Amino acid sequence: MILVSLNKYTKKTKFMYNSKITGLGFYVPDNVVTNDDLAKMMDTNDEWIQERTGIKERRWIPEGSEDSSSVMGAKAARIAIERAGLTKDDIDFIVFATLSPDFYFPGCGVQIQEMLDMRTVGAIDVRNQCSGFVYGLSVADQFIKTGMYKNVLVIGAEFHSGGLDKTDRGRGVTVIFGDGAGAAVLSRTEDNNKGILSTHLHSEGKHANELIVAAPSIKHWVPEILEANDENDESYFPYMNGTFVFKHAIVRFHEVIVEGLQANNLEAKDINLLIPHQANLRISQFVQKKFGLSDDQIYNNIMQYGNTTAASIAIALTEAWELGKIKDNDIVVLAAFGSGFTWGSVIIRW
Ligand code: UT7
């Protein structure tokens, strides 16, 4: 049975089931890379990085480690499944969000199925960069709301450090990114007032070139790159028009949070905890100020982990939960913006 209700702002469909987060886990490599460590590799300094981004350190997978996006994702997933009080055999579907998959194809989701020795459940990869975890939660939520699945595993993981330009040329991008993984188990609940209340997703592809890794791709394939042997070819390193992205981020974060709140007849004061994608501490602070949130109403950990893209909300959500910052019935808001451009929000009643 599907109940449809319209409110003043946004069409919202009520389903028989809701999905709620029953387990969370994260994993980051032990290897801490400080801003001073980066200053030894390229022309940068601790003061610039902290002032512009808030980042003090990040984790980078050390050379020789077996960690990768899928391996880290599997480690986070095992913790999340155990905390959900489930086993790998209870998981009905896998959603894996990453921009740094182990392979061009197949995706990381299928590797999780194998690594966790799961049933031959379905697995998809979500390619939505910084919004990947929000998109992933939304995909999982739909499968649960329609009654198709009971327990869905959502993973966000990134192995950035292997693909960054660690010379002066890359300093505007490289200092921001960190490696890590986070995972959530979404489970069916029959209580419509609890769990994921809504998700709102957006994209604007005309800005694709403003934050992009252009190669290797069908447009710029490996033999061509090797043959050109052009050391000035930067197309396989991330390019970001930082200021342009920043300006769009602060607008879209605000918009999509308002959209989510209004769809649930909530106001900013009702937010118990906002977990923004950890893109830049200055962006989070801007959003905090715009909504008039106190320091207790927002959680940031970019200072320790940098921007871990699809993993960032999953890591921050897990850490906030571990620290006891999320209680029963709390309104938790997740919001992200990034490459694509894509952006989205998730409103949860815990
Ligand atoms: O997560 C996905 C979405 N991403 C984002 O939301 C990121 C949004 N953008 C940003 O966070 C900021 O734009 C950055 C942190 C990336 C850059 O900060 P900015 O204030 O926009 O700096 P800028 O790129 O305008 O560069 C300012 C100056 C330049 O020097 P000049 O031209 O003024 O002499 C850069 O060359 O800072 C220089 N610079 C650096 N200096 C030291 C750039 N990177 C560095 C660096 N260390 N790492």
mmCIF file of N, CA and C in Angstrom, residues 62 78 82 94 119 203 224 232 274 287 337:
data_model
loop_
_atom_site.group_PDB
_atom_site.id
_atom_site.type_symbol
_atom_site.label_atom_id
_atom_site.label_comp_id
_atom_site.label_asym_id
_atom_site.label_seq_id
_atom_site.Cartn_x
_atom_site.Cartn_y
_atom_site.Cartn_z
ATOM 1 N N PRO A 62 49.705 3.992 2.633
ATOM 2 C CA PRO A 62 51.154 3.964 2.383
ATOM 3 C C PRO A 62 51.509 3.009 1.251
ATOM 4 N N ARG A 78 32.270 -4.538 7.305
ATOM 5 C CA ARG A 78 32.206 -5.602 8.325
ATOM 6 C C ARG A 78 31.782 -5.021 9.673
ATOM 7 N N GLU A 82 28.174 -5.866 11.625
ATOM 8 C CA GLU A 82 28.192 -6.418 12.990
ATOM 9 C C GLU A 82 27.400 -5.514 13.940
ATOM 10 N N ILE A 94 24.009 -4.388 -2.370
ATOM 11 C CA ILE A 94 25.192 -3.563 -2.067
ATOM 12 C C ILE A 94 25.186 -2.323 -2.963
ATOM 13 N N ARG A 119 26.120 -13.869 -0.287
ATOM 14 C CA ARG A 119 25.272 -14.493 -1.302
ATOM 15 C C ARG A 119 25.427 -13.697 -2.595
ATOM 16 N N SER A 203 21.434 17.506 -10.101
ATOM 17 C CA SER A 203 22.659 17.536 -10.900
ATOM 18 C C SER A 203 22.599 18.700 -11.882
ATOM 19 N N GLU A 224 46.939 6.322 -26.272
ATOM 20 C CA GLU A 224 47.127 7.687 -26.770
ATOM 21 C C GLU A 224 47.996 8.501 -25.782
ATOM 22 N N ASN A 232 53.408 17.218 -19.695
ATOM 23 C CA ASN A 232 52.510 18.323 -19.321
ATOM 24 C C ASN A 232 51.039 17.914 -19.361
ATOM 25 N N LEU A 274 23.714 18.435 11.890
ATOM 26 C CA LEU A 274 23.954 18.536 10.442
ATOM 27 C C LEU A 274 25.343 17.975 10.159
ATOM 28 N N VAL A 287 27.738 27.439 5.861
ATOM 29 C CA VAL A 287 26.403 26.824 5.927
ATOM 30 C C VAL A 287 25.856 26.923 7.362
ATOM 31 N N PHE A 337 27.718 18.280 -1.798
ATOM 32 C CA PHE A 337 27.832 18.961 -3.085
ATOM 33 C C PHE A 337 29.184 18.601 -3.686
#
